[in-house]
Amino acid sequence: MRHFDDIGDDEIRVIGRRHVKHKPLYKRWWFWMIAAVVIVLFAVALIYIMRSQDIKPNMEPYTETTTSLVPPTMAQNGHATVLVFDTVINDVPLRLLTPVNAVPELCLGIPDHTDSSLILGLQAADIRADNHKIVGAFVLKGELLSRGVAKKGFCAIIDGIIRLGIAESTSLFEETTDKDGYFFRQYPLVNQGVLVENNPKNKAFRHSLCELNGQIVVVSCLDKESFHDFAQALVDLGAQNAIALTGGHAYGFIHDSENGFQTWGGDAKMWVKEPNVNFIVWRVVK
């Protein structure tokens, strides 16, 4: 019996490994699976980066700011203006806008940009996406335009004075219709110094109408925040009561002689075709 390692004198044997020809990577199934996963991860990362760089409100700092809220009757010697104050509460950057020597009212449609008597304006009640009607009860100079209590927060303006609250029913609603006042509903944020939770959990640019230090102030966040974090920042700021205004890229403006005309949010033109878009505005006291 001859063994494998028996080599004859006249025999030649090549010793070494057999060369095996491998398939190129692009012909292997696992290569394409890994490539597909990498492409999907890259696309997800790209979408996240694009969304995180979404347009922020164009709210540039003013040359005139204040570090304290001044009672309207004592500010600017009777001159109508908007006091601007930036602060950070719980890592939430906020901007406070305080109308001075101006009276609030509601208006339907885009405010007239050429009307120099208007110094501040923000979208007030939300518009339904399905039928484009105003969400909740809405009274315009005593005229009832919409009904409903989908949102329990409310703003009533009677004789130029704003009252904020949270209730499904309030006598202030009837009073606005009797006294040619204004009324709208929105999400409540703060009630008697206590945070109010809301169902929407997404993050967005937020605007609010607050009762702070005995006066009404507009407070906006300069970064996207959830309703909870925004409301908590308002509580820690010292707001006694607060309701939301239309958020996201809602249109808003400041118009005064010292700073000129400035806007933030979306373009006003995108709201022209919305017959029920509405604003809370402050007009110069005459």
C-alpha positions as YAML, in Angstrom:
chain: A
units: angstrom
residues:
- id: 1
  name: MET
  ca: [0.00, 0.00, 0.00]
- id: 2
  name: ARG
  ca: [1.43, 3.33, -1.07]
- id: 3
  name: HIS
  ca: [1.19, 6.34, 1.25]
- id: 4
  name: PHE
  ca: [0.55, 9.93, 0.20]
- id: 5
  name: ASP
  ca: [4.04, 11.01, 1.18]
- id: 6
  name: ASP
  ca: [5.79, 8.25, -0.76]
- id: 7
  name: ILE
  ca: [7.47, 10.01, -3.69]
- id: 8
  name: GLY
  ca: [9.38, 8.10, -6.31]
- id: 9
  name: ASP
  ca: [12.82, 9.11, -7.59]
- id: 10
  name: ASP
  ca: [11.44, 9.93, -11.00]
- id: 11
  name: GLU
  ca: [8.29, 11.65, -9.73]
- id: 12
  name: ILE
  ca: [7.67, 15.40, -9.43]
- id: 13
  name: ARG
  ca: [4.96, 16.70, -7.13]
- id: 14
  name: VAL
  ca: [3.90, 20.37, -6.74]
- id: 15
  name: ILE
  ca: [3.26, 21.32, -3.12]
- id: 16
  name: GLY
  ca: [1.08, 24.39, -2.33]
- id: 17
  name: ARG
  ca: [-2.46, 25.65, -1.94]
- id: 18
  name: ARG
  ca: [-4.91, 25.51, -4.71]
- id: 19
  name: HIS
  ca: [-5.84, 28.99, -5.95]
- id: 20
  name: VAL
  ca: [-9.55, 29.60, -5.60]
- id: 21
  name: LYS
  ca: [-11.05, 32.37, -7.70]
- id: 22
  name: HIS
  ca: [-13.37, 34.56, -5.53]
- id: 23
  name: LYS
  ca: [-16.38, 36.47, -6.79]
- id: 24
  name: PRO
  ca: [-15.98, 40.30, -6.81]
- id: 25
  name: LEU
  ca: [-17.76, 42.14, -3.97]
- id: 26
  name: TYR
  ca: [-20.39, 43.66, -6.21]
- id: 27
  name: LYS
  ca: [-21.62, 40.16, -7.09]
- id: 28
  name: ARG
  ca: [-22.19, 39.14, -3.50]
- id: 29
  name: TRP
  ca: [-25.67, 39.52, -1.99]
- id: 30
  name: TRP
  ca: [-24.47, 40.71, 1.41]
- id: 31
  name: PHE
  ca: [-22.54, 43.58, -0.21]
- id: 32
  name: TRP
  ca: [-25.73, 45.04, -1.68]
- id: 33
  name: MET
  ca: [-27.61, 44.55, 1.58]
- id: 34
  name: ILE
  ca: [-24.99, 46.55, 3.50]
- id: 35
  name: ALA
  ca: [-24.98, 49.20, 0.78]
- id: 36
  name: ALA
  ca: [-28.76, 49.54, 0.98]
- id: 37
  name: VAL
  ca: [-28.64, 49.98, 4.76]
- id: 38
  name: VAL
  ca: [-25.95, 52.66, 4.45]
- id: 39
  name: ILE
  ca: [-27.99, 54.54, 1.81]
- id: 40
  name: VAL
  ca: [-31.13, 54.45, 3.99]
- id: 41
  name: LEU
  ca: [-29.20, 55.72, 7.04]
- id: 42
  name: PHE
  ca: [-27.66, 58.50, 4.96]
- id: 43
  name: ALA
  ca: [-31.09, 59.56, 3.63]
- id: 44
  name: VAL
  ca: [-32.57, 59.63, 7.16]
- id: 45
  name: ALA
  ca: [-29.64, 61.71, 8.43]
- id: 46
  name: LEU
  ca: [-30.01, 64.12, 5.51]
- id: 47
  name: ILE
  ca: [-33.74, 64.60, 6.15]
- id: 48
  name: TYR
  ca: [-33.08, 65.22, 9.85]
- id: 49
  name: ILE
  ca: [-30.43, 67.84, 9.08]
- id: 50
  name: MET
  ca: [-32.69, 69.61, 6.58]
- id: 51
  name: ARG
  ca: [-35.58, 69.73, 9.05]
- id: 52
  name: SER
  ca: [-33.37, 70.93, 11.89]
- id: 53
  name: GLN
  ca: [-32.30, 73.82, 9.67]
- id: 54
  name: ASP
  ca: [-35.90, 74.84, 9.03]
- id: 55
  name: ILE
  ca: [-36.63, 78.56, 8.70]
- id: 56
  name: LYS
  ca: [-36.70, 80.36, 12.03]
- id: 57
  name: PRO
  ca: [-38.80, 83.42, 12.71]
- id: 58
  name: ASN
  ca: [-37.18, 86.54, 11.33]
- id: 59
  name: MET
  ca: [-37.17, 88.32, 14.69]
- id: 60
  name: GLU
  ca: [-33.97, 90.33, 14.71]
- id: 61
  name: PRO
  ca: [-32.97, 92.25, 17.87]
- id: 62
  name: TYR
  ca: [-34.10, 95.86, 18.12]
- id: 63
  name: THR
  ca: [-31.80, 98.73, 18.93]
- id: 64
  name: GLU
  ca: [-34.07, 99.65, 21.84]
- id: 65
  name: THR
  ca: [-34.56, 96.94, 24.46]
- id: 66
  name: THR
  ca: [-35.51, 96.89, 28.10]
- id: 67
  name: THR
  ca: [-34.61, 94.59, 30.97]
- id: 68
  name: SER
  ca: [-37.83, 95.21, 32.85]
- id: 69
  name: LEU
  ca: [-41.47, 95.51, 31.97]
- id: 70
  name: VAL
  ca: [-42.52, 99.14, 32.23]
- id: 71
  name: PRO
  ca: [-46.18, 100.05, 32.87]
- id: 72
  name: PRO
  ca: [-47.60, 101.45, 29.60]
- id: 73
  name: THR
  ca: [-48.74, 104.72, 31.20]
- id: 74
  name: MET
  ca: [-45.17, 105.50, 32.31]
- id: 75
  name: ALA
  ca: [-43.25, 104.59, 29.15]
- id: 76
  name: GLN
  ca: [-41.95, 106.78, 26.39]
- id: 77
  name: ASN
  ca: [-43.87, 109.88, 27.58]
- id: 78
  name: GLY
  ca: [-47.06, 108.81, 25.84]
- id: 79
  name: HIS
  ca: [-45.29, 107.60, 22.69]
- id: 80
  name: ALA
  ca: [-46.69, 104.36, 21.25]
- id: 81
  name: THR
  ca: [-44.04, 101.66, 20.82]
- id: 82
  name: VAL
  ca: [-43.23, 98.01, 21.51]
- id: 83
  name: LEU
  ca: [-40.74, 97.20, 24.26]
- id: 84
  name: VAL
  ca: [-38.60, 94.17, 23.39]
- id: 85
  name: PHE
  ca: [-36.85, 91.97, 25.92]
- id: 86
  name: ASP
  ca: [-34.99, 88.69, 25.24]
- id: 87
  name: THR
  ca: [-34.33, 86.15, 27.97]
- id: 88
  name: VAL
  ca: [-33.69, 82.41, 28.46]
- id: 89
  name: ILE
  ca: [-35.82, 80.30, 30.82]
- id: 90
  name: ASN
  ca: [-34.98, 76.58, 31.29]
- id: 91
  name: ASP
  ca: [-32.79, 76.68, 28.16]
- id: 92
  name: VAL
  ca: [-35.79, 78.05, 26.23]
- id: 93
  name: PRO
  ca: [-34.95, 81.36, 24.50]
- id: 94
  name: LEU
  ca: [-37.90, 83.73, 24.77]
- id: 95
  name: ARG
  ca: [-38.79, 87.12, 23.34]
- id: 96
  name: LEU
  ca: [-41.18, 89.40, 25.22]
- id: 97
  name: LEU
  ca: [-43.08, 92.07, 23.30]
- id: 98
  name: THR
  ca: [-44.88, 94.69, 25.36]
- id: 99
  name: PRO
  ca: [-47.18, 97.12, 23.51]
- id: 100
  name: VAL
  ca: [-47.03, 100.59, 25.05]
- id: 101
  name: ASN
  ca: [-49.74, 103.24, 24.73]
- id: 102
  name: ALA
  ca: [-51.75, 101.13, 22.28]
- id: 103
  name: VAL
  ca: [-55.14, 99.40, 22.46]
- id: 104
  name: PRO
  ca: [-55.80, 95.79, 21.36]
- id: 105
  name: GLU
  ca: [-58.44, 94.63, 18.91]
- id: 106
  name: LEU
  ca: [-59.09, 91.77, 16.51]
- id: 107
  name: CYS
  ca: [-59.21, 92.03, 12.73]
- id: 108
  name: LEU
  ca: [-60.17, 89.69, 9.93]
- id: 109
  name: GLY
  ca: [-57.77, 89.34, 7.01]
- id: 110
  name: ILE
  ca: [-54.19, 90.53, 6.61]
- id: 111
  name: PRO
  ca: [-53.72, 93.86, 8.43]
- id: 112
  name: ASP
  ca: [-53.03, 96.90, 6.27]
- id: 113
  name: HIS
  ca: [-49.26, 97.36, 6.22]
- id: 114
  name: THR
  ca: [-49.63, 101.01, 5.31]
- id: 115
  name: ASP
  ca: [-51.65, 101.73, 8.46]
- id: 116
  name: SER
  ca: [-49.04, 103.37, 10.68]
- id: 117
  name: SER
  ca: [-51.41, 103.28, 13.67]
- id: 118
  name: LEU
  ca: [-50.85, 99.50, 13.97]
- id: 119
  name: ILE
  ca: [-47.69, 98.79, 15.97]
- id: 120
  name: LEU
  ca: [-47.96, 95.02, 16.64]
- id: 121
  name: GLY
  ca: [-49.90, 92.10, 15.18]
- id: 122
  name: LEU
  ca: [-49.97, 88.30, 15.48]
- id: 123
  name: GLN
  ca: [-52.32, 85.61, 14.21]
- id: 124
  name: ALA
  ca: [-54.89, 84.88, 16.89]
- id: 125
  name: ALA
  ca: [-57.37, 82.00, 16.42]
- id: 126
  name: ASP
  ca: [-56.46, 78.94, 14.35]
- id: 127
  name: ILE
  ca: [-58.07, 78.04, 11.01]
- id: 128
  name: ARG
  ca: [-59.42, 74.57, 10.31]
- id: 129
  name: ALA
  ca: [-57.59, 72.70, 7.58]
- id: 130
  name: ASP
  ca: [-60.74, 71.04, 6.17]
- id: 131
  name: ASN
  ca: [-63.20, 73.91, 5.77]
- id: 132
  name: HIS
  ca: [-60.92, 76.90, 6.50]
- id: 133
  name: LYS
  ca: [-63.26, 78.22, 9.19]
- id: 134
  name: ILE
  ca: [-62.19, 79.76, 12.51]
- id: 135
  name: VAL
  ca: [-61.67, 77.24, 15.30]
- id: 136
  name: GLY
  ca: [-63.89, 78.05, 18.30]
- id: 137
  name: ALA
  ca: [-65.96, 81.07, 19.23]
- id: 138
  name: PHE
  ca: [-64.94, 84.33, 17.59]
- id: 139
  name: VAL
  ca: [-66.48, 87.79, 18.08]
- id: 140
  name: LEU
  ca: [-65.41, 90.74, 15.94]
- id: 141
  name: LYS
  ca: [-66.53, 94.11, 17.28]
- id: 142
  name: GLY
  ca: [-69.67, 92.62, 18.79]
- id: 143
  name: GLU
  ca: [-70.47, 90.42, 15.78]
- id: 144
  name: LEU
  ca: [-70.46, 86.66, 16.34]
- id: 145
  name: LEU
  ca: [-68.56, 85.01, 13.47]
- id: 146
  name: SER
  ca: [-67.91, 81.55, 14.86]
- id: 147
  name: ARG
  ca: [-69.03, 79.25, 17.69]
- id: 148
  name: GLY
  ca: [-67.45, 76.34, 19.54]
- id: 149
  name: VAL
  ca: [-65.31, 75.39, 22.55]
- id: 150
  name: ALA
  ca: [-62.82, 73.02, 20.96]
- id: 151
  name: LYS
  ca: [-60.15, 74.98, 22.84]
- id: 152
  name: LYS
  ca: [-60.98, 76.08, 26.36]
- id: 153
  name: GLY
  ca: [-58.58, 79.01, 26.58]
- id: 154
  name: PHE
  ca: [-60.05, 82.40, 25.70]
- id: 155
  name: CYS
  ca: [-59.19, 86.05, 25.20]
- id: 156
  name: ALA
  ca: [-61.90, 88.69, 25.69]
- id: 157
  name: ILE
  ca: [-61.29, 92.33, 24.79]
- id: 158
  name: ILE
  ca: [-63.81, 94.77, 26.27]
- id: 159
  name: ASP
  ca: [-63.28, 98.54, 26.28]
- id: 160
  name: GLY
  ca: [-59.67, 98.02, 25.22]
- id: 161
  name: ILE
  ca: [-58.85, 95.70, 28.15]
- id: 162
  name: ILE
  ca: [-57.71, 92.10, 27.61]
- id: 163
  name: ARG
  ca: [-58.92, 89.35, 29.91]
- id: 164
  name: LEU
  ca: [-57.47, 85.84, 29.64]
- id: 165
  name: GLY
  ca: [-58.93, 82.66, 31.09]
- id: 166
  name: ILE
  ca: [-59.86, 79.02, 30.68]
- id: 167
  name: ALA
  ca: [-63.52, 77.91, 30.71]
- id: 168
  name: GLU
  ca: [-66.05, 76.23, 28.45]
- id: 169
  name: SER
  ca: [-68.54, 78.97, 29.30]
- id: 170
  name: THR
  ca: [-67.88, 82.54, 30.41]
- id: 171
  name: SER
  ca: [-70.03, 85.61, 30.82]
- id: 172
  name: LEU
  ca: [-67.29, 87.60, 29.11]
- id: 173
  name: PHE
  ca: [-68.36, 86.02, 25.82]
- id: 174
  name: GLU
  ca: [-71.84, 87.55, 26.06]
- id: 175
  name: GLU
  ca: [-70.34, 90.82, 27.27]
- id: 176
  name: THR
  ca: [-68.20, 91.14, 24.13]
- id: 177
  name: THR
  ca: [-71.30, 90.80, 21.95]
- id: 178
  name: ASP
  ca: [-73.17, 93.40, 24.03]
- id: 179
  name: LYS
  ca: [-70.34, 95.96, 24.16]
- id: 180
  name: ASP
  ca: [-68.92, 95.69, 20.64]
- id: 181
  name: GLY
  ca: [-65.94, 93.77, 22.00]
- id: 182
  name: TYR
  ca: [-63.74, 90.97, 20.71]
- id: 183
  name: PHE
  ca: [-63.41, 87.29, 21.66]
- id: 184
  name: PHE
  ca: [-61.46, 84.25, 20.44]
- id: 185
  name: ARG
  ca: [-60.42, 80.85, 21.74]
- id: 186
  name: GLN
  ca: [-57.05, 79.12, 21.77]
- id: 187
  name: TYR
  ca: [-55.08, 76.47, 23.66]
- id: 188
  name: PRO
  ca: [-54.68, 77.40, 27.35]
- id: 189
  name: LEU
  ca: [-51.06, 77.35, 28.56]
- id: 190
  name: VAL
  ca: [-51.11, 78.75, 32.10]
- id: 191
  name: ASN
  ca: [-54.04, 79.08, 34.48]
- id: 192
  name: GLN
  ca: [-53.57, 80.92, 37.79]
- id: 193
  name: GLY
  ca: [-49.84, 80.25, 37.66]
- id: 194
  name: VAL
  ca: [-50.25, 76.52, 36.93]
- id: 195
  name: LEU
  ca: [-49.16, 74.80, 33.71]
- id: 196
  name: VAL
  ca: [-51.97, 73.47, 31.50]
- id: 197
  name: GLU
  ca: [-51.22, 70.36, 29.43]
- id: 198
  name: ASN
  ca: [-52.34, 70.14, 25.79]
- id: 199
  name: ASN
  ca: [-52.67, 67.23, 23.39]
- id: 200
  name: PRO
  ca: [-50.38, 68.42, 20.56]
- id: 201
  name: LYS
  ca: [-46.93, 67.01, 21.38]
- id: 202
  name: ASN
  ca: [-44.96, 68.19, 18.37]
- id: 203
  name: LYS
  ca: [-42.31, 70.91, 18.53]
- id: 204
  name: ALA
  ca: [-42.89, 74.21, 16.77]
- id: 205
  name: PHE
  ca: [-42.33, 77.92, 17.12]
- id: 206
  name: ARG
  ca: [-44.80, 79.08, 19.77]
- id: 207
  name: HIS
  ca: [-46.45, 82.44, 20.44]
- id: 208
  name: SER
  ca: [-48.58, 83.32, 23.44]
- id: 209
  name: LEU
  ca: [-50.61, 86.05, 25.08]
- id: 210
  name: CYS
  ca: [-49.62, 86.31, 28.75]
- id: 211
  name: GLU
  ca: [-50.71, 88.11, 31.86]
- id: 212
  name: LEU
  ca: [-47.36, 89.01, 33.41]
- id: 213
  name: ASN
  ca: [-46.66, 91.46, 36.23]
- id: 214
  name: GLY
  ca: [-50.13, 92.91, 35.91]
- id: 215
  name: GLN
  ca: [-50.04, 93.59, 32.19]
- id: 216
  name: ILE
  ca: [-50.52, 91.79, 28.87]
- id: 217
  name: VAL
  ca: [-47.35, 90.71, 27.08]
- id: 218
  name: VAL
  ca: [-46.74, 88.67, 23.93]
- id: 219
  name: VAL
  ca: [-44.16, 85.95, 24.60]
- id: 220
  name: SER
  ca: [-42.62, 83.88, 21.78]
- id: 221
  name: CYS
  ca: [-40.00, 81.13, 21.77]
- id: 222
  name: LEU
  ca: [-37.12, 81.58, 19.34]
- id: 223
  name: ASP
  ca: [-36.52, 77.83, 18.96]
- id: 224
  name: LYS
  ca: [-39.01, 75.05, 18.28]
- id: 225
  name: GLU
  ca: [-40.53, 73.84, 21.55]
- id: 226
  name: SER
  ca: [-43.29, 71.52, 22.69]
- id: 227
  name: PHE
  ca: [-46.40, 73.00, 24.28]
- id: 228
  name: HIS
  ca: [-45.31, 71.52, 27.62]
- id: 229
  name: ASP
  ca: [-41.81, 73.03, 27.63]
- id: 230
  name: PHE
  ca: [-43.09, 76.37, 26.36]
- id: 231
  name: ALA
  ca: [-45.83, 76.51, 29.02]
- id: 232
  name: GLN
  ca: [-43.35, 75.52, 31.74]
- id: 233
  name: ALA
  ca: [-41.04, 78.33, 30.65]
- id: 234
  name: LEU
  ca: [-43.98, 80.76, 30.92]
- id: 235
  name: VAL
  ca: [-44.77, 79.51, 34.43]
- id: 236
  name: ASP
  ca: [-41.16, 79.96, 35.51]
- id: 237
  name: LEU
  ca: [-41.13, 83.38, 33.86]
- id: 238
  name: GLY
  ca: [-43.94, 84.35, 36.24]
- id: 239
  name: ALA
  ca: [-46.97, 84.32, 33.94]
- id: 240
  name: GLN
  ca: [-50.22, 84.23, 35.88]
- id: 241
  name: ASN
  ca: [-52.38, 83.32, 32.87]
- id: 242
  name: ALA
  ca: [-51.50, 82.56, 29.27]
- id: 243
  name: ILE
  ca: [-53.09, 81.26, 26.10]
- id: 244
  name: ALA
  ca: [-51.47, 80.27, 22.82]
- id: 245
  name: LEU
  ca: [-51.59, 82.25, 19.62]
- id: 246
  name: THR
  ca: [-51.24, 80.64, 16.19]
- id: 247
  name: GLY
  ca: [-47.80, 79.02, 16.11]
- id: 248
  name: GLY
  ca: [-45.49, 77.46, 13.55]
- id: 249
  name: HIS
  ca: [-44.68, 79.89, 10.76]
- id: 250
  name: ALA
  ca: [-47.63, 82.14, 11.56]
- id: 251
  name: TYR
  ca: [-47.25, 85.67, 10.27]
- id: 252
  name: GLY
  ca: [-46.57, 88.55, 12.64]
- id: 253
  name: PHE
  ca: [-45.23, 92.10, 12.51]
- id: 254
  name: ILE
  ca: [-43.98, 95.10, 14.47]
- id: 255
  name: HIS
  ca: [-44.40, 98.57, 13.04]
- id: 256
  name: ASP
  ca: [-43.20, 101.73, 14.75]
- id: 257
  name: SER
  ca: [-41.40, 104.93, 13.84]
- id: 258
  name: GLU
  ca: [-38.10, 104.01, 15.51]
- id: 259
  name: ASN
  ca: [-37.61, 100.48, 14.16]
- id: 260
  name: GLY
  ca: [-39.68, 100.63, 11.01]
- id: 261
  name: PHE
  ca: [-41.68, 97.65, 9.75]
- id: 262
  name: GLN
  ca: [-40.44, 94.14, 10.59]
- id: 263
  name: THR
  ca: [-42.08, 90.75, 10.14]
- id: 264
  name: TRP
  ca: [-41.49, 87.14, 11.17]
- id: 265
  name: GLY
  ca: [-42.87, 83.72, 10.30]
- id: 266
  name: GLY
  ca: [-44.30, 83.01, 6.85]
- id: 267
  name: ASP
  ca: [-44.98, 85.40, 4.03]
- id: 268
  name: ALA
  ca: [-48.22, 87.36, 4.38]
- id: 269
  name: LYS
  ca: [-49.10, 86.45, 0.78]
- id: 270
  name: MET
  ca: [-49.66, 82.81, 1.76]
- id: 271
  name: TRP
  ca: [-52.64, 83.91, 3.89]
- id: 272
  name: VAL
  ca: [-54.31, 86.22, 1.38]
- id: 273
  name: LYS
  ca: [-56.61, 83.46, 0.10]
- id: 274
  name: GLU
  ca: [-57.71, 82.54, 3.65]
- id: 275
  name: PRO
  ca: [-60.85, 84.65, 4.22]
- id: 276
  name: ASN
  ca: [-60.93, 83.76, 7.92]
- id: 277
  name: VAL
  ca: [-57.31, 84.40, 8.85]
- id: 278
  name: ASN
  ca: [-57.46, 86.70, 11.86]
- id: 279
  name: PHE
  ca: [-55.10, 88.78, 13.97]
- id: 280
  name: ILE
  ca: [-54.83, 90.41, 17.33]
- id: 281
  name: VAL
  ca: [-53.35, 93.86, 16.76]
- id: 282
  name: TRP
  ca: [-52.44, 96.85, 18.88]
- id: 283
  name: ARG
  ca: [-53.40, 100.30, 17.59]
- id: 284
  name: VAL
  ca: [-52.01, 103.67, 18.63]
- id: 285
  name: VAL
  ca: [-54.14, 105.45, 21.20]
- id: 286
  name: LYS
  ca: [-55.50, 108.65, 19.63]
...
